[in-house]
XYZ file of C-alpha atoms in Angstrom:
595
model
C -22.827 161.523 -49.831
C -22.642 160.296 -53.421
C -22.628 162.454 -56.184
C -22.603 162.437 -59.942
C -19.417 164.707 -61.066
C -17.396 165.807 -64.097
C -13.564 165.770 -63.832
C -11.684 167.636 -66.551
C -8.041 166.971 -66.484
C -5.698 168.526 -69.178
C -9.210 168.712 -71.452
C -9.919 164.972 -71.420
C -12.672 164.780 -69.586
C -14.362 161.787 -67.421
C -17.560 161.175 -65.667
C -17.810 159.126 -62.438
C -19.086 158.671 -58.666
C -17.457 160.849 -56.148
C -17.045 159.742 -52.591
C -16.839 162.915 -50.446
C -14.672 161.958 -47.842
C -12.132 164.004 -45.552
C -8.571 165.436 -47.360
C -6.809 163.329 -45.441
C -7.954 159.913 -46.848
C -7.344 161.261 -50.239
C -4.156 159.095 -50.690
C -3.418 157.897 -54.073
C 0.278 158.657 -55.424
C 1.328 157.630 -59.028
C 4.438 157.702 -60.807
C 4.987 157.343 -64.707
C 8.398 154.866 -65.675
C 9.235 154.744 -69.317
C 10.967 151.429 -70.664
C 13.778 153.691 -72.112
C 14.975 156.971 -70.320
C 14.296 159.596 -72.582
C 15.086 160.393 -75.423
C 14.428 158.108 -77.917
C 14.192 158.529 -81.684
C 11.213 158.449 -83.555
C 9.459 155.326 -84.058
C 10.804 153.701 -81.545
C 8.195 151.678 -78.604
C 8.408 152.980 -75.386
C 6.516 150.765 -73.171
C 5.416 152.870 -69.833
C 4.132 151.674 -66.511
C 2.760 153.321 -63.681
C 3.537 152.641 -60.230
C 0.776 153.439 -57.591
C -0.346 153.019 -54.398
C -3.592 153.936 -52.304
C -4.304 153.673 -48.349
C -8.224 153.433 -49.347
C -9.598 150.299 -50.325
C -10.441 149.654 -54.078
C -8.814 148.599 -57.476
C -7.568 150.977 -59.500
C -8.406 151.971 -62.992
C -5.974 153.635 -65.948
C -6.121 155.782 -68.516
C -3.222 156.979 -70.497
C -2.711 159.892 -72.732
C 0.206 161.737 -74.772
C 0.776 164.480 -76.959
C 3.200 167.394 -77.762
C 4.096 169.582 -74.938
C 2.772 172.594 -77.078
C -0.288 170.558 -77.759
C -3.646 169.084 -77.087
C -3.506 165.590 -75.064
C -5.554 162.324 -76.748
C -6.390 159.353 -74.689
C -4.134 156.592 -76.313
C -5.764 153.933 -73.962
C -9.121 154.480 -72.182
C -9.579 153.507 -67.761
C -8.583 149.532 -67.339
C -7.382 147.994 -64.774
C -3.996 147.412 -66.926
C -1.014 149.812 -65.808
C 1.259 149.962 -68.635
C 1.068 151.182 -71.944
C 3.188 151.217 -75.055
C 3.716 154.432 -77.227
C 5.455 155.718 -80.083
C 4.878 158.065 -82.818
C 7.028 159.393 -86.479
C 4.475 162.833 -86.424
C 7.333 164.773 -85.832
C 10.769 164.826 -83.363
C 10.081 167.000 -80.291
C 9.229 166.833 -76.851
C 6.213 164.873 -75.599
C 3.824 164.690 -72.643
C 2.865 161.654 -71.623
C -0.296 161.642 -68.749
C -1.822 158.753 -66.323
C -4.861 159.582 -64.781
C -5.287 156.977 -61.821
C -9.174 156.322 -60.852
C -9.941 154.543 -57.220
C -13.119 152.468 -58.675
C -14.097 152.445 -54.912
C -13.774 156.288 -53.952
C -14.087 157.583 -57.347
C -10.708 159.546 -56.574
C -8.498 160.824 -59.161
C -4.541 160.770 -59.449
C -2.896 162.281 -62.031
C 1.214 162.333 -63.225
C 3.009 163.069 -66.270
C 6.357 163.107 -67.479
C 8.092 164.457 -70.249
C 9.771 162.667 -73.112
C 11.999 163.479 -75.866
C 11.884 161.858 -79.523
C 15.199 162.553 -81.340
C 14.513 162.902 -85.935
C 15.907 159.811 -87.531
C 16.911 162.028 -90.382
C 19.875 164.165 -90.953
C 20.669 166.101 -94.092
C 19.650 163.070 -96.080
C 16.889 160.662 -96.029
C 17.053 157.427 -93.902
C 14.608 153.865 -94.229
C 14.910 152.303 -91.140
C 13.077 149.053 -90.399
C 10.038 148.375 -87.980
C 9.568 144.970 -85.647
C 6.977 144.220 -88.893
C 9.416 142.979 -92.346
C 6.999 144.753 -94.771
C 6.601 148.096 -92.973
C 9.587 150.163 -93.295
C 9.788 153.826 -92.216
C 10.911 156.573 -94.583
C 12.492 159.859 -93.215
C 13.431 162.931 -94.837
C 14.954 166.318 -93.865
C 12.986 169.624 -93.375
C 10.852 171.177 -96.193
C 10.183 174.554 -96.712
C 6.120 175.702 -95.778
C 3.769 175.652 -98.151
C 5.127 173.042 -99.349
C 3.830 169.190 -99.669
C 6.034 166.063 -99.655
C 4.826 161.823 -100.018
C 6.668 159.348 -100.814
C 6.878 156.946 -104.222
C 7.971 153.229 -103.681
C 8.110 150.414 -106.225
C 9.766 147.032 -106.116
C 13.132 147.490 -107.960
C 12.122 145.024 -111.141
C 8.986 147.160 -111.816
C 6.877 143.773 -111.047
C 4.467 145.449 -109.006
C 2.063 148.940 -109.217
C 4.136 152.036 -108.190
C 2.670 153.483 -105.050
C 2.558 156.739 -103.103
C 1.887 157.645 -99.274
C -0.210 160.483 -98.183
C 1.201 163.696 -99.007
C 2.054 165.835 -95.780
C 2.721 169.162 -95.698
C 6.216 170.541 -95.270
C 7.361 171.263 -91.925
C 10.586 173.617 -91.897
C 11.040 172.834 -88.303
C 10.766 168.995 -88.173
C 11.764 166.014 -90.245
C 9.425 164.464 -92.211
C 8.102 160.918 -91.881
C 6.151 157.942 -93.915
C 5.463 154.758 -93.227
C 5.999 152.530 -95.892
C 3.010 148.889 -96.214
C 1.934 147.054 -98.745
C 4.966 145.126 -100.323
C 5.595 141.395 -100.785
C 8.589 139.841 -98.419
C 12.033 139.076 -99.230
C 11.618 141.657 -102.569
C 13.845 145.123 -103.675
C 12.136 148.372 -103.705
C 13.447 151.344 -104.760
C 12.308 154.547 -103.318
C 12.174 158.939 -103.408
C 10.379 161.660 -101.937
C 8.942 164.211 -103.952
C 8.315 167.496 -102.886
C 5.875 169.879 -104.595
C 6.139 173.579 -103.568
C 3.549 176.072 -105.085
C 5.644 178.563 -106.589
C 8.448 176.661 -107.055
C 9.774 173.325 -109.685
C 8.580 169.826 -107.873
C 12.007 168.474 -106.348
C 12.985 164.710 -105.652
C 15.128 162.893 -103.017
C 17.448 160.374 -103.914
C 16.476 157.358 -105.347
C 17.008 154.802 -102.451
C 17.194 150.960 -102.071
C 15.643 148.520 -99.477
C 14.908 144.948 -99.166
C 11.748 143.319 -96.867
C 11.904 140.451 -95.024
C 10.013 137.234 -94.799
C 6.445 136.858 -93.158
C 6.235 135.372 -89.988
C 5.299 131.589 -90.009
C 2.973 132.989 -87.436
C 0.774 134.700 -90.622
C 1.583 131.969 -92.858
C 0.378 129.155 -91.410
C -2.973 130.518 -90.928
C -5.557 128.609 -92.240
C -6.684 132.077 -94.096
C -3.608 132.924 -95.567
C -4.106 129.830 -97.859
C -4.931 131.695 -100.948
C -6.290 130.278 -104.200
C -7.448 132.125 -107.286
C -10.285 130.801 -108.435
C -10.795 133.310 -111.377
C -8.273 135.714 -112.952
C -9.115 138.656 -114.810
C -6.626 140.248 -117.569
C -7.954 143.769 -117.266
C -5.261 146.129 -114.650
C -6.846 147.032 -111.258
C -6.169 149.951 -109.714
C -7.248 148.349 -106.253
C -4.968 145.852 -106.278
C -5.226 145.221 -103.071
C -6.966 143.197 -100.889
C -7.392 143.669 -97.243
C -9.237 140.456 -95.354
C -9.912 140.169 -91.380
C -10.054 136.137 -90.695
C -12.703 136.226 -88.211
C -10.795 135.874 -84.332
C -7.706 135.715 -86.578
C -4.737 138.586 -87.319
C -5.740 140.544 -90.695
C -3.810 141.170 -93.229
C -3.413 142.357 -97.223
C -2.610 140.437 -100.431
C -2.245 140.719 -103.847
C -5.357 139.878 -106.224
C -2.628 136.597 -106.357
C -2.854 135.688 -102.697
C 0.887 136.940 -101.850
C 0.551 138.756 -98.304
C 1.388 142.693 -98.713
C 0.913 143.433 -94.861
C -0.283 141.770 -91.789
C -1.350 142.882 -88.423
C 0.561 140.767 -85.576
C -2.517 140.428 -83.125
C -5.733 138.356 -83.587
C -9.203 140.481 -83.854
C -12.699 139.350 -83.500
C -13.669 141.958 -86.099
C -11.379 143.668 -88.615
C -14.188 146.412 -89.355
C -12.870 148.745 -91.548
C -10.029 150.945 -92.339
C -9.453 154.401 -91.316
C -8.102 157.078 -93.474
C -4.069 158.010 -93.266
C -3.180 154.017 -92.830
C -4.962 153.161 -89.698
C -7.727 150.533 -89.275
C -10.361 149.442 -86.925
C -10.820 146.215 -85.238
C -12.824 145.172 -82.152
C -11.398 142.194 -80.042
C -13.427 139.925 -77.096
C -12.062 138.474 -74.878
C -12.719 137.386 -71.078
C -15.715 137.401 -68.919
C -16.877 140.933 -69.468
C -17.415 144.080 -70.764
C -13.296 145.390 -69.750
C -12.550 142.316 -72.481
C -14.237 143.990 -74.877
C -11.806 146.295 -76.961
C -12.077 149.083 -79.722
C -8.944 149.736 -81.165
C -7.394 151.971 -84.299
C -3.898 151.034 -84.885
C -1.730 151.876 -87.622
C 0.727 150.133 -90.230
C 3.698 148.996 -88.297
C 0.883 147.335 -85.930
C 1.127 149.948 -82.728
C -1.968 150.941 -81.173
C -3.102 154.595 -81.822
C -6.043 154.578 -79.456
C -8.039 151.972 -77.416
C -11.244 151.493 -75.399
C -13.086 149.212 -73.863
C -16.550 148.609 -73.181
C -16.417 148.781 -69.252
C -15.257 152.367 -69.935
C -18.060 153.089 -71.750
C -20.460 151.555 -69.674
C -18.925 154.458 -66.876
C -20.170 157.476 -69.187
C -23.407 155.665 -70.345
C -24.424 155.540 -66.552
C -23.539 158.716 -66.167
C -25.860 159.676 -69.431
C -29.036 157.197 -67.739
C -28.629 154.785 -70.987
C -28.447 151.355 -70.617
C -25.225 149.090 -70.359
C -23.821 147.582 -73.039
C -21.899 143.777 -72.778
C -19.482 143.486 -75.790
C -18.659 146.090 -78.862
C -19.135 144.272 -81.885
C -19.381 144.064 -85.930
C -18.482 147.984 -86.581
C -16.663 150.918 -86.096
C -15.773 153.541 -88.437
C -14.762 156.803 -88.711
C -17.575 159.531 -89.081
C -17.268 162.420 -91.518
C -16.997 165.097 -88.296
C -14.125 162.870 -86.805
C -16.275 160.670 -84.475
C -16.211 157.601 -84.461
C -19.731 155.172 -84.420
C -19.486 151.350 -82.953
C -22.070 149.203 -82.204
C -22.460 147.345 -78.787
C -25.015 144.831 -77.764
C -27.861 145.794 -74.839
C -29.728 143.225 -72.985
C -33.535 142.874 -71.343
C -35.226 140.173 -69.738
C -38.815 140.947 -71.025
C -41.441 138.293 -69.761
C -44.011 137.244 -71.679
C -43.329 139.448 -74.734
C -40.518 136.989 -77.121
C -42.205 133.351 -75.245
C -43.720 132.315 -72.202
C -41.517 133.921 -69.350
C -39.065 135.511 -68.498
C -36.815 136.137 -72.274
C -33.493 137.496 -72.317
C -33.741 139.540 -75.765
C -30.493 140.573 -76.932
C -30.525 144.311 -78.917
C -28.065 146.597 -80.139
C -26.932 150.175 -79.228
C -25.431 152.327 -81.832
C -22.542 154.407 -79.596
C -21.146 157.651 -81.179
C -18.029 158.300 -79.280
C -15.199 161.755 -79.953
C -11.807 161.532 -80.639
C -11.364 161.110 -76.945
C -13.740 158.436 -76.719
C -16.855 160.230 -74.815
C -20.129 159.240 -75.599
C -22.066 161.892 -77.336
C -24.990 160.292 -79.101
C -26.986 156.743 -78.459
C -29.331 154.940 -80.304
C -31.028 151.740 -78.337
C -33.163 149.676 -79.839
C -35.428 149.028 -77.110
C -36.351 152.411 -77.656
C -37.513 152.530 -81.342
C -38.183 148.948 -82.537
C -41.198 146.656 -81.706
C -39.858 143.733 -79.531
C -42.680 141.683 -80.334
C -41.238 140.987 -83.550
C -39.073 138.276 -83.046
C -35.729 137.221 -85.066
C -37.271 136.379 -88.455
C -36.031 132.598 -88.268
C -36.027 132.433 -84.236
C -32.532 132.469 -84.152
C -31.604 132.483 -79.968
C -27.681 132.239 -78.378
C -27.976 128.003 -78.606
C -29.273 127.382 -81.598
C -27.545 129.757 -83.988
C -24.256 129.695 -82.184
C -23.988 133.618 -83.772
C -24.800 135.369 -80.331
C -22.163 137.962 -79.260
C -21.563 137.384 -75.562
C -24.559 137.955 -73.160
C -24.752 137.883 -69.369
C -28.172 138.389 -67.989
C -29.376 134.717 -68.625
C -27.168 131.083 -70.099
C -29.107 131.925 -73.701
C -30.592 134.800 -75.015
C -33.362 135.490 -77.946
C -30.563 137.096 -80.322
C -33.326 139.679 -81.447
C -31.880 142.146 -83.550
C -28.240 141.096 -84.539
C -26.817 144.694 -86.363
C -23.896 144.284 -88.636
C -23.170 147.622 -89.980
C -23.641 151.617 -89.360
C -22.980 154.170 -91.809
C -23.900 158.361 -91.772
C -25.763 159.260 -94.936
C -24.972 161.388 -97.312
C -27.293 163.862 -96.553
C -26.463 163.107 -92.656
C -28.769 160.541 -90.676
C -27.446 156.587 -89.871
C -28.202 153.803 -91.850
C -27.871 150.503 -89.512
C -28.320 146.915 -90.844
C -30.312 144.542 -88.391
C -29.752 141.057 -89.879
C -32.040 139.179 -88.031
C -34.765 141.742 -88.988
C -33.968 141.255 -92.763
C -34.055 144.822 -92.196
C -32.198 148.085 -92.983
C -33.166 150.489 -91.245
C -32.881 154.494 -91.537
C -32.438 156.815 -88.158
C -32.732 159.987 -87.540
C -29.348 160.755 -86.329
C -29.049 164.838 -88.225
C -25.065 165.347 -88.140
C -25.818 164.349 -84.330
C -28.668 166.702 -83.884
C -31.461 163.860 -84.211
C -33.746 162.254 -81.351
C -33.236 158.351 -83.493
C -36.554 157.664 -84.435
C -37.075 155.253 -87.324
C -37.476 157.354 -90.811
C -37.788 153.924 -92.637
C -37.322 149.757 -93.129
C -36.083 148.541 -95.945
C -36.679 145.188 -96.919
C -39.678 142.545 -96.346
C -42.734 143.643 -94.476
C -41.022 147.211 -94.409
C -41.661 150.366 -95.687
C -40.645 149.784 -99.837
C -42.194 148.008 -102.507
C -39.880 146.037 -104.755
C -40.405 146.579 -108.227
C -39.110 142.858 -108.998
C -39.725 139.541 -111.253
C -38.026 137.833 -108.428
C -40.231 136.488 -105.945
C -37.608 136.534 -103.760
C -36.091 139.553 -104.737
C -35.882 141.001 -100.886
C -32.682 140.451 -99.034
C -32.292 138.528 -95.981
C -29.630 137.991 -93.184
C -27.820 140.916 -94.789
C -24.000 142.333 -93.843
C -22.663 145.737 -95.098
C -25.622 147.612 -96.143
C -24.095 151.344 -97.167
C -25.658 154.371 -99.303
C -22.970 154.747 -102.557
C -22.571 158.657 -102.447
C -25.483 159.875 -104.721
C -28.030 158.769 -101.541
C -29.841 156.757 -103.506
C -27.736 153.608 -104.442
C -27.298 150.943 -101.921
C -25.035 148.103 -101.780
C -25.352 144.998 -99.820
C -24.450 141.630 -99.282
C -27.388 139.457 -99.315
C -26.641 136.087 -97.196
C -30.285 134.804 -98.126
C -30.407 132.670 -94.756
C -34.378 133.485 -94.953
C -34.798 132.253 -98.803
C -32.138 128.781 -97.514
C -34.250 127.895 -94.775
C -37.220 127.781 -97.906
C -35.068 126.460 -100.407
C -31.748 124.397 -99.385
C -30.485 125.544 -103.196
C -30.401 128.976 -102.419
C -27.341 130.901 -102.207
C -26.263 134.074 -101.804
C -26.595 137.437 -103.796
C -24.500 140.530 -104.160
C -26.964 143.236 -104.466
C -27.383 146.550 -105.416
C -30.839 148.666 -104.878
C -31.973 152.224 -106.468
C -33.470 153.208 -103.447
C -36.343 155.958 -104.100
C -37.618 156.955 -100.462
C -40.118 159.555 -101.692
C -42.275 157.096 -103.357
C -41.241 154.119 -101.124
C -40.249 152.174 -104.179
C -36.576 149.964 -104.975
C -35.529 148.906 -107.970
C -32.949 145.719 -108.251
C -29.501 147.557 -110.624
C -27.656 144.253 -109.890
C -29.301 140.784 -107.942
C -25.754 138.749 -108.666
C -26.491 134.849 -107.635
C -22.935 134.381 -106.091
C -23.215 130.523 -106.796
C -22.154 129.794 -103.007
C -23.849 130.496 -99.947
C -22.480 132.087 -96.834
C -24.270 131.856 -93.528
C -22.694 134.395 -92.477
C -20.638 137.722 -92.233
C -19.986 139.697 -95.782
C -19.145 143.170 -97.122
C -20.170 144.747 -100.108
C -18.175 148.088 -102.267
C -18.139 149.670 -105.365
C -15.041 150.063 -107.104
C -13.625 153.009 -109.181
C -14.092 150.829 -112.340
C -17.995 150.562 -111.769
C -17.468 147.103 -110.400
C -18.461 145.714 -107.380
C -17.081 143.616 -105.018
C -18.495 141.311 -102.479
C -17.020 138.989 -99.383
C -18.928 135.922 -99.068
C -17.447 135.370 -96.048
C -18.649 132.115 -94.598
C -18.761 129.236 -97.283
C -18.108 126.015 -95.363
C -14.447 126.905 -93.662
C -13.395 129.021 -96.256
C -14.378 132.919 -97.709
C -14.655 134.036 -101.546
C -14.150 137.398 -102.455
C -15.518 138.283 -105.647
C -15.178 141.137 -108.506
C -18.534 141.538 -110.258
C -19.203 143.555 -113.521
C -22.047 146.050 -113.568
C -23.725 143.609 -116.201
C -23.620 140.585 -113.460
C -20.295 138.838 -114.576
C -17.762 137.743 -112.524
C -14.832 138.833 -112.851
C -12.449 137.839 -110.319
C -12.705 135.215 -107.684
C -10.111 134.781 -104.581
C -10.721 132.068 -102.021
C -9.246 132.221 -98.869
C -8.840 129.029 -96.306
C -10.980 130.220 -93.456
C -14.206 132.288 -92.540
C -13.520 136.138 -93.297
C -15.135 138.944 -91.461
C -14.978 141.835 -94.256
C -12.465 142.552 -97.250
C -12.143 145.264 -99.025
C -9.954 146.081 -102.327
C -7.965 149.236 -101.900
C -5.457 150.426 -104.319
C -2.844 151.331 -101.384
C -3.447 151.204 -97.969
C -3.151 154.908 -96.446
C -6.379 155.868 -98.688
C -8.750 154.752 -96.473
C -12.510 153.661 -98.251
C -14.803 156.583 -100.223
């Protein structure tokens, strides 16, 4: 007898098919190995394996989670069919739990084993930077401060060349060392830094002053086609985002200076680099291989280790279980959500005959996925549900002839129907998803989680709004990185203009910003920057803490231009970069995260 059945081990749960069968063909035994016999200090990667055998047919799935032995358990990487793992952390020196659960894809039996591990301070009485494998991440460790206390970390190279800049501030610890990483510095350069710790009764103390030197950047990062940086305008005024984070589409990401000198890289290649997290840690998505278990979703942090991971076959498990459709390949975004979840995107397929051409049609959608900390699905928004999928990709656009598709598997090509690029939670608490090949934004109802997803409105041509325009092309069109500025009623966007091109061949692309005034259904145009390039592709748009805003035109030719515009439609600052770029974003440090 089959039956659909919740498992809860150590408060992770997972949702699968049981098997019943008899006790005594329950036969799965696992062991966890670490790379180094415990202990270990602090920051150091322990790569773990685990060994396992079953006498019932079937391949075996993984998932792997750690956490202090006094605490709460968080799945570092979700079920695959891969048995190893690596791990670290700098949180704090202590002993650790580190769990396998084992899953018989066949059976639907469980295994579980654990094994404690120790991570020794890398502190004493004084403060210690010790290196990581990456030459511009370096990891600063102080002793004990008293509670109630706060301590972060200043840094600056030694000649004063460069902005002074300051980690996160923690709070003290009494009982545990206390540890930073330290990003965003150019190779082979001096920096001098101190803690400082702030106590609220008491004077604000500081560490020694301290001396280290990075290293050089890989030729790995170097030589990519991407990190060929060239200024194509400069700008005399100081930025306080002087930073400038860029994902090279199926390319390793990495941060420069607004001169093109790398800051930081990330050591593997991602399909997406979609945004960053807050306390240093980013998002990217990377496909590979002939299905969903290729597709990854991954937060990793500074020194390039991998915080958490999932994959879209996992997923797929818990949709099932929910009755929602399966999804083929994350894609395009994932972001943190102001309650801690996290919201993806991941495309949904449906032959449909007769309804997008004569025939059978393989229409290619999008599902919005919210997902916990510990990756279960607890909202889903499918766009066969809510949109009419009679109306076709504004300029036809199928798998073939737009070469754009994200990988599909029901038929060799696929109408590429809605093609979403971006999801953000409103201000005042529903989801705002951009559907490029709609020309559309689009509100949801989405309620803090509490909504049932039906459309509230469509922003752009043949939508919902009027645009109160000169312009009689004012609309957007193929649009990337639609979000809501923080008063709910701004919105920034990159406008590609792929609709207004295939009109005009002169036509480039816009950075955009619309007064959005959903009572009356009205938008007024506060900036409708001509970029003077076009992109076909990809883009990002943000406000900066000056007023300015900047925009990624992120597919001109083989190269990307990101660009500093003035509220008044000037350009300010121009950096070109050698190949296509997903998203950047200027940050002025790199444990901030994005407002």
């Amino acid at each position: 007898m089959e039956l659909f059945t919740a498992v809860r081990n150590c408060g992770l749960p997972f949702l699968f098919f049981v098997v019943f069968q008899s006790p005594s063909l329950a036969a799965i035994t696992t062991e966890l190995a670490p790379s180094t016999p415990s202990p270990s200090r602090l920051g150091n990667v322990i790569s773990w394996r685990a060994n396992s055998n079953d006498i019932n047919a079937g391949s075996l799935l993984y998932r792997f989670s750690a956490g202090p032995a006094n605490g709460n358990l968080r799945v570092v990487k979700d079920f695959s069919s891969s048995n190893q793992f690596d791990w670290t952390t700098i949180d704090s020196e202590g002993l650790y739990v580190i769990q396998v659960d084992v899953l018989n894809q066949a059976t639907g039996e469980i295994a579980t084993a654990s094994s404690p591990y120790d991570m020794l301070p890398i502190a004493g009485q004084d403060p210690v930077v010790s290196a990581t494998e990456n030459p511009l991440v370096f990891i600063y460790s102080a002793p004990p401060c008293t509670n109630g206390g706060k301590m972060q970390v200043n840094f600056s190279r030694a000649d004063g060349f460069c902005p002074l800049q300051t980690t996160k501030a923690l709070p003290c610890r009494s009982g545990s060392t206390m540890n930073f990483y330290l990003a965003g510095m150019q190779a082979n350069s001096a920096y001098l830094v101190e803690h400082v710790v702030t106590q609220p009764t008491s004077p604000t103390t500081a560490g020694p002053l301290m001396q280290f030197t990075t290293g050089d950047v890989p030729t790995a990062i170097t030589s990519l086609s991407a990190a060929k940086q060239q200024v194509l305008q400069s700008s005399f005024s100081a930025a306080t985002d002087w930073i400038l984070l860029q994902g090279p589409i199926n390319f390793p990401p990495f941060a420069t200076d607004l001169s093109g000198n790398i800051i930081w890289y990330y050591p593997q290649a991602l399909s997406f680099l979609t945004r960053p997290d807050v306390d240093g840690r980013f998002f990217g998505i990377r496909n590979t291989g002939p299905d969903a278990s290729g597709s990854l979703l991954r937060i990793f942090d500074l020194a390039g280790n991998t915080v958490q991971e999932t994959n879209a076959a996992a997923i797929n498990a818990r949709l099932a279980a929910l009755g929602k459709r399966q999804i083929g390949v994350f894609h395009h975004e994932a972001r943190r959500l102001p309650d801690g979840n996290i919201a993806t995107l991941g495309t949904v397929e449906q032959i449909l005959t007769d309804v997008q051409g004569p025939g059978p049609v393989d229409v290619i959608g999008d599902m919005i996925i919210i997902l916990d900390p510990n990756f279960q699905v607890v909202w889903t928004w499918d766009s066969f549900d809510y949109l009419d999928v009679t109306r076709k990709a504004v300029l036809g656009e199928t798998c073939k002839n737009s070469g754009a598709c994200m990988s599909h598997f029901l038929a060799p090509d696929g109408n590429d129907w809605t093609h979403a690029n971006a999801v953000q939670q409103t201000p005042e608490g529903n989801l705002l998803i951009s559907l490029r090949h709609q020309d559309w934004v689009v509100k949801l109802d989405y309620e803090n989680g509490n909504g049932d997803g039906h459309v509230l409105w469509r922003l752009g041509n043949e939508g919902d709004f009027t645009i109160q325009s000169d312009d009689p092309n004012a609309w957007f069109s193929h649009q990337h990185d639609a979000n809501f500025l923080g008063d709910n009623v701004t919105l920034a966007l990159f406008d590609n203009g792929n609709t207004r091109r295939a009109s005009d061949p002169n036509a480039n692309s816009r950075g955009q910003v619309l007064v959005v005034d959903e009572e009356n259904r009205t938008v007024d145009l506060l900036l409708n920057q001509d970029l003077a390039v076009y992109s076909v592709a990809v883009g990002s748009a943000q406000r900066l803490p000056n007023g300015d805003y900047h925009f990624d035109a992120g597919f001109v030719g083989l190269s990307a231009i990101s660009f500093e515009v003035t509220r008044t439609g000037n350009i300010r600052r121009a950096i070109q970069a050698g190949f296509p770029e997903y998203r950047t974003f200027r940050m002025p440090d790199l444990y901030s995260g994005l407002d």
